[in-house]
Short mmCIF file of C-alpha atoms in Angstrom, two decimals:
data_model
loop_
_atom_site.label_atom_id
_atom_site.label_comp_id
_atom_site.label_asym_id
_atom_site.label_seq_id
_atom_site.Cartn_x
_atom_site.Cartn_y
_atom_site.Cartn_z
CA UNK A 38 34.04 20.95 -35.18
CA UNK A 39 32.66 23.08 -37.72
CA UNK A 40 29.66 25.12 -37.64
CA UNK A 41 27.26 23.15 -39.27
CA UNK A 42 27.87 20.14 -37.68
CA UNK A 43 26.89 21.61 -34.17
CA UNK A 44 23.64 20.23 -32.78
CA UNK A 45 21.09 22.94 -32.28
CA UNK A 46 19.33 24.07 -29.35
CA UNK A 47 16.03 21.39 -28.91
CA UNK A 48 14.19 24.63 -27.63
CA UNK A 49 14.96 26.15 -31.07
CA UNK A 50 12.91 23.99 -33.02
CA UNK A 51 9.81 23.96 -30.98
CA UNK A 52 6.95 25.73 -31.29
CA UNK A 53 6.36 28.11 -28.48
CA UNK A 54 2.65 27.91 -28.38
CA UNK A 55 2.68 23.74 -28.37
CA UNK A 56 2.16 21.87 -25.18
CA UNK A 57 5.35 20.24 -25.55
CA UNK A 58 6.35 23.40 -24.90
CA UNK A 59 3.88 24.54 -22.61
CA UNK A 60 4.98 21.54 -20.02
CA UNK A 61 8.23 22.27 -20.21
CA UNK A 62 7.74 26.10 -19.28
CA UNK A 63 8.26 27.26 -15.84
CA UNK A 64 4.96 26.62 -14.38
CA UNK A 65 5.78 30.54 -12.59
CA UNK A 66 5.68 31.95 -16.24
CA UNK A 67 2.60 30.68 -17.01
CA UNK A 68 -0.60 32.24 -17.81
CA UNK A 69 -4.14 30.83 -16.83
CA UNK A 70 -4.72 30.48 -20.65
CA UNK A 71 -1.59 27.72 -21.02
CA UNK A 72 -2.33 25.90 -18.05
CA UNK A 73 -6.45 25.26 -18.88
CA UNK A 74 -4.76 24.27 -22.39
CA UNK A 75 -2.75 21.40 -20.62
CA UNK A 76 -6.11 20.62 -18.43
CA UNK A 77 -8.34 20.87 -21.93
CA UNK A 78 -5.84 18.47 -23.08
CA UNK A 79 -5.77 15.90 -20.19
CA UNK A 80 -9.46 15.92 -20.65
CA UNK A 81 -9.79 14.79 -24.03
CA UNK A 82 -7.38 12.41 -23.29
CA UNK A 83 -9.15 11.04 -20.97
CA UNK A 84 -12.50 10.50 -23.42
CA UNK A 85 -10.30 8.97 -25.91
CA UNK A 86 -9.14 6.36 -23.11
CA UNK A 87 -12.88 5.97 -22.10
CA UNK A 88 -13.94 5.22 -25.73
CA UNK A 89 -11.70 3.24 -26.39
CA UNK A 90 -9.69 2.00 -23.54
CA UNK A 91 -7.61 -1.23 -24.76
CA UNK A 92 -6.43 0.66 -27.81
CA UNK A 93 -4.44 3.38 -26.01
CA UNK A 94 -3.55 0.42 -22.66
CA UNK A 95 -1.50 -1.09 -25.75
CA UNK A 96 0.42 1.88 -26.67
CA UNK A 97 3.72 1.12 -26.87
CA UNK A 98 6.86 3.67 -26.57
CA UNK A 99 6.61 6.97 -25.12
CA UNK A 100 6.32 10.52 -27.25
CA UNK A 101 9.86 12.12 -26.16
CA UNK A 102 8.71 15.73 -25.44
CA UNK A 103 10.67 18.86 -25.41
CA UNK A 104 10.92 17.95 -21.23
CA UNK A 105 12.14 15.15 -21.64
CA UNK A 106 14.89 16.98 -24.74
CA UNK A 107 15.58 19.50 -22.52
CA UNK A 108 16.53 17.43 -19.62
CA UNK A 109 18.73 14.73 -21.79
CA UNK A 110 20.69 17.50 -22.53
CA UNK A 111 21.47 19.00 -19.84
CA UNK A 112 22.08 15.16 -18.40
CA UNK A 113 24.67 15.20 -21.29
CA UNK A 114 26.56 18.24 -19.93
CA UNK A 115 27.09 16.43 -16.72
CA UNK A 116 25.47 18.87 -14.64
CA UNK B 84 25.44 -14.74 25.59
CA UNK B 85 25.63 -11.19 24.72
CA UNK B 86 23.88 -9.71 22.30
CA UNK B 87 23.99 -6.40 20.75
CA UNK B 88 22.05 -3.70 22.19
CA UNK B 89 20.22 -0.91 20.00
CA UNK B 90 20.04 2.12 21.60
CA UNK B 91 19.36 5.75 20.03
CA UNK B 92 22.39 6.49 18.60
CA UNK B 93 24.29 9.96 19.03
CA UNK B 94 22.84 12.75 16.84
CA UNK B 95 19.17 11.70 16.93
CA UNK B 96 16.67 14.27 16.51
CA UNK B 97 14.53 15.21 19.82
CA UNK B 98 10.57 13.53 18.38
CA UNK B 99 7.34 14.72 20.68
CA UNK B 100 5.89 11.49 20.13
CA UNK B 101 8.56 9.63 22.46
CA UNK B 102 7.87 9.83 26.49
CA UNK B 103 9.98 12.39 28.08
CA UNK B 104 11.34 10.00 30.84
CA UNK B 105 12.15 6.77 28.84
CA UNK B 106 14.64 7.57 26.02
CA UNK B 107 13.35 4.66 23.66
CA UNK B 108 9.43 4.96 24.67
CA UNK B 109 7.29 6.35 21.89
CA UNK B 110 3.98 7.03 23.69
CA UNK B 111 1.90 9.00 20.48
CA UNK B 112 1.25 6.11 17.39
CA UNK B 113 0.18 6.63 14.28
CA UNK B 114 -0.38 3.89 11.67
CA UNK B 115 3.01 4.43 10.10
CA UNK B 116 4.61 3.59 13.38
CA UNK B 117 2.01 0.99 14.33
CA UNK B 118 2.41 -1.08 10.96
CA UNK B 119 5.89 -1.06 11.52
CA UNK B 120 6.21 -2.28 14.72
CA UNK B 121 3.44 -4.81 13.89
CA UNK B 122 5.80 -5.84 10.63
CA UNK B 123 9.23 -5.99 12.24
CA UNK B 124 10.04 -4.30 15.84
CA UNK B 125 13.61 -3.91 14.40
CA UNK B 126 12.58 -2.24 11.07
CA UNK B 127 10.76 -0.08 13.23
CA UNK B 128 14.09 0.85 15.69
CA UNK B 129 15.35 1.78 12.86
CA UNK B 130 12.65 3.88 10.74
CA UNK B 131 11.03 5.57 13.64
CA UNK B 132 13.46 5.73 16.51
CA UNK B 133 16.85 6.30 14.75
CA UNK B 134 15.18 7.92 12.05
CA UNK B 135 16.96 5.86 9.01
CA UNK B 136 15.32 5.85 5.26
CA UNK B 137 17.18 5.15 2.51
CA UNK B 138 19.22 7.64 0.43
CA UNK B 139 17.39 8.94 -2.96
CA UNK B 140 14.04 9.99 -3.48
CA UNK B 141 11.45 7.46 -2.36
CA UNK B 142 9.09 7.75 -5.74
CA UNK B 143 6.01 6.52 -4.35
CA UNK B 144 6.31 9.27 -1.33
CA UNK B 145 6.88 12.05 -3.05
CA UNK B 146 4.34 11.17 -6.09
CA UNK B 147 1.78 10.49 -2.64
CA UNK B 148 2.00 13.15 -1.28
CA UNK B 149 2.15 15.84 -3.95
CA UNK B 150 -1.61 13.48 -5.35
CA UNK B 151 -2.84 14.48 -1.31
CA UNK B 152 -2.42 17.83 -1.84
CA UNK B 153 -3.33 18.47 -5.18
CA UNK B 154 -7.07 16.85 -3.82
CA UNK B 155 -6.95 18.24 -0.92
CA UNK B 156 -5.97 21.92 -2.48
CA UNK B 157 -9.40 20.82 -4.53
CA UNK B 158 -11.69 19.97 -2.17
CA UNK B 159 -11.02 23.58 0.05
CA UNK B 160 -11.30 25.87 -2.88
CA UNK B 161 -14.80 24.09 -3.86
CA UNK B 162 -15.89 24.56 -0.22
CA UNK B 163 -14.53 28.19 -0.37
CA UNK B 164 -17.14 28.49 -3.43
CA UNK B 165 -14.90 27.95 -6.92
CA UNK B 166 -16.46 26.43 -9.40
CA UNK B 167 -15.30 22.92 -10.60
CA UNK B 168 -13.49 24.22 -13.63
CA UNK B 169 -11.79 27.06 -11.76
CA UNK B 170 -10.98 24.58 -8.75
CA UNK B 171 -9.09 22.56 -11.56
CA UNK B 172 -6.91 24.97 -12.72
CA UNK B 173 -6.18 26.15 -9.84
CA UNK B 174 -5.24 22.60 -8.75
CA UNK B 175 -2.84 21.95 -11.76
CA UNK B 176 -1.24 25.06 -11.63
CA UNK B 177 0.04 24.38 -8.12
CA UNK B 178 0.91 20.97 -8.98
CA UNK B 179 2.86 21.99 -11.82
CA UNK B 180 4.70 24.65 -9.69
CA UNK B 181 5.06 21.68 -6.81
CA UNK B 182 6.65 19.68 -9.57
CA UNK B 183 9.34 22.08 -10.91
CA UNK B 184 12.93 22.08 -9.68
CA UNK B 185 13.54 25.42 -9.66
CA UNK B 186 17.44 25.16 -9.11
CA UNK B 187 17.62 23.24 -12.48
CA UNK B 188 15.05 25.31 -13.58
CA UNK B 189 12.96 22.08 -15.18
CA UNK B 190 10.54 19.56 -14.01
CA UNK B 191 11.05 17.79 -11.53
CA UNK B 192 12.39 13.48 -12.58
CA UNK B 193 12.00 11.27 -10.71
CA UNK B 194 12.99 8.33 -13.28
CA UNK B 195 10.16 6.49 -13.58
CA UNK B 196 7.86 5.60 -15.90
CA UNK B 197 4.70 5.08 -14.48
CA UNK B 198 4.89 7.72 -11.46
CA UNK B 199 6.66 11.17 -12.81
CA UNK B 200 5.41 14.59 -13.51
CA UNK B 201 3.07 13.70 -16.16
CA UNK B 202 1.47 10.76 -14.79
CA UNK B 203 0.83 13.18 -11.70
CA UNK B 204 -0.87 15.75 -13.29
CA UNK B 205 -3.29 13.42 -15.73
CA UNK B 206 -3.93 11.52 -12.53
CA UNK B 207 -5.42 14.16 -10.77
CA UNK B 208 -7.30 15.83 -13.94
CA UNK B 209 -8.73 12.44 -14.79
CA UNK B 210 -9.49 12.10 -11.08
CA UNK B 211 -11.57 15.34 -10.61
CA UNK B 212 -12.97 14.85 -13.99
CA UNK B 213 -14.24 11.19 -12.82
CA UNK B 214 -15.41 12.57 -9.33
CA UNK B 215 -16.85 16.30 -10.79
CA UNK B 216 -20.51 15.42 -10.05
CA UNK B 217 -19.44 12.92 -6.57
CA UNK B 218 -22.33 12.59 -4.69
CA UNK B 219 -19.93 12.28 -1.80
CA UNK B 220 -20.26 15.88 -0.57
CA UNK B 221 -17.14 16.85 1.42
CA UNK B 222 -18.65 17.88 5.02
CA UNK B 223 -17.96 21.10 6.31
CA UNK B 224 -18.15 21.99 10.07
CA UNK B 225 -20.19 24.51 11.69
CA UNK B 226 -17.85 27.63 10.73
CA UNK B 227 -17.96 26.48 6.58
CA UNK B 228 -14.41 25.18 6.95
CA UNK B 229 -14.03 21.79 4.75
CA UNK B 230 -13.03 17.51 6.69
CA UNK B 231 -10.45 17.58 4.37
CA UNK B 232 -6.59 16.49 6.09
CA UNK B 233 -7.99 16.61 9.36
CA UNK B 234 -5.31 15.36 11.83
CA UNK B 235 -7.02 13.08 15.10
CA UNK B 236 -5.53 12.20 18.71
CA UNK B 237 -7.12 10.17 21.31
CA UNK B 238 -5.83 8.60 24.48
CA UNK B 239 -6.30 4.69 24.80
CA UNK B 240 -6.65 3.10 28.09
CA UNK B 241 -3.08 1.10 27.91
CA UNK B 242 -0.43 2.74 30.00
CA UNK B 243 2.76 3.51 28.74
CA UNK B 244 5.82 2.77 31.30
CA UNK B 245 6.37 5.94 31.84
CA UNK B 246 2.93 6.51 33.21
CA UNK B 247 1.03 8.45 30.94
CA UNK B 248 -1.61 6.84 28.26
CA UNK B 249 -0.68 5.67 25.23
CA UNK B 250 -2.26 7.67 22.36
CA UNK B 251 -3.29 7.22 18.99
CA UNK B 252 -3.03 10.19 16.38
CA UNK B 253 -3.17 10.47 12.69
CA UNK B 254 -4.36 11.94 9.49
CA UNK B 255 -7.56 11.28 7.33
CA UNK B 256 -7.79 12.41 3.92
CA UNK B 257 -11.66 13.87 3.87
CA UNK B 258 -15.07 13.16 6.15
CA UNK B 259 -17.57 13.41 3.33
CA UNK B 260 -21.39 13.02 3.36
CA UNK B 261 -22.97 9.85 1.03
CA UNK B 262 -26.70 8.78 1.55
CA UNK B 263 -27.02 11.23 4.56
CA UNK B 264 -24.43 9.14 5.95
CA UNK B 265 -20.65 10.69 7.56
CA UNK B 266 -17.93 8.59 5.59
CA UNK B 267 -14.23 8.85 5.78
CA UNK B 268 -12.41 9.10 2.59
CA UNK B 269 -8.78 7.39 1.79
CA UNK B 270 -7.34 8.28 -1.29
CA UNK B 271 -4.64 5.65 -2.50
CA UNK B 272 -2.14 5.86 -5.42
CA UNK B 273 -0.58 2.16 -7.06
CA UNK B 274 0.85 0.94 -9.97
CA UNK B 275 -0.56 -2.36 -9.86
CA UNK B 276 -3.82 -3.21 -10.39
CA UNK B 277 -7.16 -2.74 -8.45
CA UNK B 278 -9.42 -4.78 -10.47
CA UNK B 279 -10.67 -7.35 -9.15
CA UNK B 280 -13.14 -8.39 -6.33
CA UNK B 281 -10.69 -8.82 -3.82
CA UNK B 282 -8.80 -5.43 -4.37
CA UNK B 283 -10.85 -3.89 -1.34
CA UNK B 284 -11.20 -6.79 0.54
CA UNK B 285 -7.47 -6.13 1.56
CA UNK B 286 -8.60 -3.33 3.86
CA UNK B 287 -10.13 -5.81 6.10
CA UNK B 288 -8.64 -6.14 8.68
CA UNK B 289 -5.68 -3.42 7.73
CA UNK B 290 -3.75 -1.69 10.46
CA UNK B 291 -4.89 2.42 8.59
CA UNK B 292 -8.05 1.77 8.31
CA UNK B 293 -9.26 0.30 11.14
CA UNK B 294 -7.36 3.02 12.55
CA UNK B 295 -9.41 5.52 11.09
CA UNK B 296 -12.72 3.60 11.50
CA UNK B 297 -12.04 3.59 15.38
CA UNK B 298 -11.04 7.27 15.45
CA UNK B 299 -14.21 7.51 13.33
CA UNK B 300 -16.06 7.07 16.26
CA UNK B 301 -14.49 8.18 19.04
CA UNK B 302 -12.76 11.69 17.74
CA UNK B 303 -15.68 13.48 16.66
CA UNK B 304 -18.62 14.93 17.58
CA UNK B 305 -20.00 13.63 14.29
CA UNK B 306 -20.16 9.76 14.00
CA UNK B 307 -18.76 7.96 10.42
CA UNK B 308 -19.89 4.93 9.02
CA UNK B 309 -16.82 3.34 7.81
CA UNK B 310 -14.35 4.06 4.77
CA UNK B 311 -14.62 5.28 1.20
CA UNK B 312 -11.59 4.03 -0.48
CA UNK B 313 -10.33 5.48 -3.97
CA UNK B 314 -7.89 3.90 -5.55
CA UNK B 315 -6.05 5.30 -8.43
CA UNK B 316 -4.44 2.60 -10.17
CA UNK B 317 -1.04 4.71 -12.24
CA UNK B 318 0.30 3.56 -15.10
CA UNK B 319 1.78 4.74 -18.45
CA UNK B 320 -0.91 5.32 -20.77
CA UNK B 321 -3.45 5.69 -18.49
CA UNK B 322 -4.84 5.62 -14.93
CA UNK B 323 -8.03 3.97 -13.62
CA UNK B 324 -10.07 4.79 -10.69
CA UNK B 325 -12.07 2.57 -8.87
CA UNK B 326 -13.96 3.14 -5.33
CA UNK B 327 -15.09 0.86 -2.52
CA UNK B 328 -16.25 0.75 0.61
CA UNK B 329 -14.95 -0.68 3.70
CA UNK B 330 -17.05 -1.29 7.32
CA UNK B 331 -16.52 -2.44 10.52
CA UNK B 332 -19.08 -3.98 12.96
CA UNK B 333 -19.10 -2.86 16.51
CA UNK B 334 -17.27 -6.33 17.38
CA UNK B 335 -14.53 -5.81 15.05
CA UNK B 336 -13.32 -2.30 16.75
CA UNK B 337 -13.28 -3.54 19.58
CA UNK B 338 -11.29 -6.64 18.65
CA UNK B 339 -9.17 -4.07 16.99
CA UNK B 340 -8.39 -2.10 20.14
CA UNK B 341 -8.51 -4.71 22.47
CA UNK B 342 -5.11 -6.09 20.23
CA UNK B 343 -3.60 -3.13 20.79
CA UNK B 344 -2.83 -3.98 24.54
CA UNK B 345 -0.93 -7.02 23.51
CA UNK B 346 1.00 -4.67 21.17
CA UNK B 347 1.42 -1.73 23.83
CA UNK B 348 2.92 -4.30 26.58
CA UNK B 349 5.80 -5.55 23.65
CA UNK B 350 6.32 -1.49 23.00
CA UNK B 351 6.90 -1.21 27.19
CA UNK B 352 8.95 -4.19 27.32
CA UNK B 353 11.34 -3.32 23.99
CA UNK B 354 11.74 0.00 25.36
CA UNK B 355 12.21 -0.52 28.74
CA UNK B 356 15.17 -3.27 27.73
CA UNK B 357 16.40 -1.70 24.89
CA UNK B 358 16.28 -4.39 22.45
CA UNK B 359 14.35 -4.83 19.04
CA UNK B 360 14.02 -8.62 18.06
CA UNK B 361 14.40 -8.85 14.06
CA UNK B 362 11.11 -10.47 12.35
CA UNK B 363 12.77 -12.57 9.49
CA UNK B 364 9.32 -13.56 8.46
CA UNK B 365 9.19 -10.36 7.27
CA UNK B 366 12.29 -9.46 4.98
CA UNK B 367 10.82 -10.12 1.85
CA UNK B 368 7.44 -8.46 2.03
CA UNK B 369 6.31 -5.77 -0.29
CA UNK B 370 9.24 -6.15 -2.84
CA UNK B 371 11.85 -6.80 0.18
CA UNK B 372 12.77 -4.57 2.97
CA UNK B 373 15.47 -2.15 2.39
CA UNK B 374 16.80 -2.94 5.90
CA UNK B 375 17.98 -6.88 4.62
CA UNK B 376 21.30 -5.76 3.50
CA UNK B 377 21.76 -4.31 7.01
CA UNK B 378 20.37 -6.78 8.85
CA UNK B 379 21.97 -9.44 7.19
CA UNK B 380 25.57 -8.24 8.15
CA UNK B 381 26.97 -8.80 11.69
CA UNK B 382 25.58 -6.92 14.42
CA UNK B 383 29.35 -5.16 14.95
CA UNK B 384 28.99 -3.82 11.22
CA UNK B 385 25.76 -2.66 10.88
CA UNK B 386 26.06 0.77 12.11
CA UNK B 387 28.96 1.14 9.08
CA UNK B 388 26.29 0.26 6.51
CA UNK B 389 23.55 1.98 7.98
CA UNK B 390 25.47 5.20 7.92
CA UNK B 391 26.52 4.88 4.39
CA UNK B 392 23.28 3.69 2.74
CA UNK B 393 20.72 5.92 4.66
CA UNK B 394 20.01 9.33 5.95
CA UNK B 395 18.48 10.48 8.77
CA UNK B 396 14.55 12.09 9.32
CA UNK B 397 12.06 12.44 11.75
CA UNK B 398 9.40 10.52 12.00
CA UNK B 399 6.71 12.60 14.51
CA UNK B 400 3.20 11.44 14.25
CA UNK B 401 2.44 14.23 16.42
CA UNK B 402 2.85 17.02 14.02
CA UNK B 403 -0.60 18.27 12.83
CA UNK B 404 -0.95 18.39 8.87
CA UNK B 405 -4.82 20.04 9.56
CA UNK B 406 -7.44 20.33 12.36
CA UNK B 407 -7.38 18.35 15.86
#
């Protein structure tokens, strides 16, 4: 295989202050400051829901985040 | 005829809540125990006295019980004084930490959809956000410490065969304060929907809560007024909260307990001849029980598949989660 054809690492691409990343930190390695971020961001979810509930009920598909990456890969290594 | 015989099979973990005389006797009841029995007295050999669940994670457990703690985690450090916002990161934090495998060193997956790691954590922000200004005030007792998981016991009047009084024991989520008025709260997590009228009406009559409702008034010193139920309805995109109320006339509790004796003799009689009878009425409630495959074989080969399917646990109602 050569070089450039090698996948890279899905952590490698992802920005280390963005919740994506944030949720897939270990939660021990966290500071105060991410984890109000994740709660600031549950929040406002939760307004947008209340302002408009049917419109995010119909979402359809799911936002793969750099969990979800992380853990397909190491699902691929057969660990 | 001859039929076959459960007994406790070889291996089976010593539980405080079974009569020290009568091998197959469980004298201490909670509702788990109770609703089984009630359901199918041989689905109930085989949860509570051999101790058999089925391999894998049980989703709906674990996402349960993590949801309990996370409120109940909530509820002490606001009695301790923390400010709403504080008591919420707090909360997620611990959750998060709860939620991480740290062998694998990644979040915990349960496969599903609706209940995983996310779903969790927005449940319980939207939750405290929903509840931040509940006028149900969690009640506190004399020393400042919170009703939050407070564990119950109290003996009934129906003897057990081995001479002692049956008892009934459990856990309540919260005693909280409404109108002036002592109410136990019941926190419950499902994926299907709770709209509806008739959503709460299916606590009436139901096995828990009229459990709780009796201890209600017997346990304590202070007296409740029935149940607050919230029900946090889980799904992808969202999840939706909705809370009722359940009561119970005088009349009713005592109907309640008075068809407990009726229930207590069939627990003497199974256990004294060491024989569960199967309920087939039953095998295809709540999505089917995970006991049909067993059940279904011949009595010679069901040991074979119970072995291979399920794992063993102990079921003791007896082990306090909070305060007697």
């Amino acid at each position: 295989m050569s070089e450039s054809s090698t996948p890279s690492s899905p952590l490698a691409t992802v920005d280390p202050n963005s919740l994506d990343f944030i949720w897939a930190k270990d939660p021990n390695l966290m500071t105060q400051q991410d984890v109000e971020r994740v709660v600031d961001k549950l929040q406002a979810d939760r307004v947008k829901f209340l302002q408009n509930p049917e419109a995010v009920k119909k979402q359809r598909g799911k936002k793969v985040s750099i969990a979800d990456t992380t853990i397909s890969s190491i699902d691929d290594l057969g660990l | 005829m001859t039929v076959s015989v459960p007994s406790v099979p070889a291996g089976t973990v010593r539980n405080s809540s079974f009569s020290r005389s009568i091998t197959l006797l469980q004298t201490a009841w909670d509702n788990t125990s109770m609703s089984l029995f009630k359901e199918c007295p041989r689905k109930y050999y085989y949860v509570i006295i051999c101790g058999y669940v089925p391999r894998g994670s049980n989703v709906h457990l674990a996402f349960g019980i993590l949801y309990h703690e996370a409120l109940e985690r909530y509820d002490r450090l606001r009695a301790r004084g923390f400010s709403h916002s504080d008591a919420v990161v707090s909360t997620v934090w611990q959750a998060l930490k709860d939620t991480w495998n740290k062998d694998l060193n990644r979040p915990l997956d349960w496969g599903d959809k609706q209940k995983n790691r996310y779903t969790l954590i927005r449940t319980i922000v939207w939750y405290l956000e929903q509840f931040k200004d509940d006028p149900l005030e969690t009640a506190c007792r004399s020393d400042g410490t919170p009703f939050v998981e407070v564990s119950f016991r109290f003996t009934t009047d129906y003897v057990a065969a081995d001479n002692t009084n049956f008892i009934i024991c459990g856990h309540m989520d919260k005693i909280g304060i409404l109108g002036g008025l002592y109410w136990i709260l019941d926190r419950k997590t499902s994926k299907n929907s709770i709209d509806g009228d008739g959503f709460f009406g299916h606590y009436s009559p139901h096995n828990q809560m009229a459990t709780y409702d009796y201890a209600g008034q017997v346990v304590s010193k202070i007296q409740t007024s029935g149940l607050i139920i919230d029900a946090a309805q889980i799904m992808v995109n969202f999840s939706h909260f909705r809370r009722g109320f359940s009561q119970r006339t005088a009349s009713q509790r005592a109907e309640w307990y008075g068809n407990l004796e009726g229930y207590f003799y069939l627990i003497n009689k199974y256990a004294h001849d060491g024989y569960y009878p199967m309920n087939e009425a039953s095998c295809g409630n709540y999505g089917g029980c995970p006991f049909r495959g067993v059940c279904g074989k011949p009595p010679e080969d069901r040991e074979v598949w119970l072995q291979a399917a399920f794992h063993k646990r102990v079921w003791d109602p007896l082990v306090v989660r909070g305060d007697v």
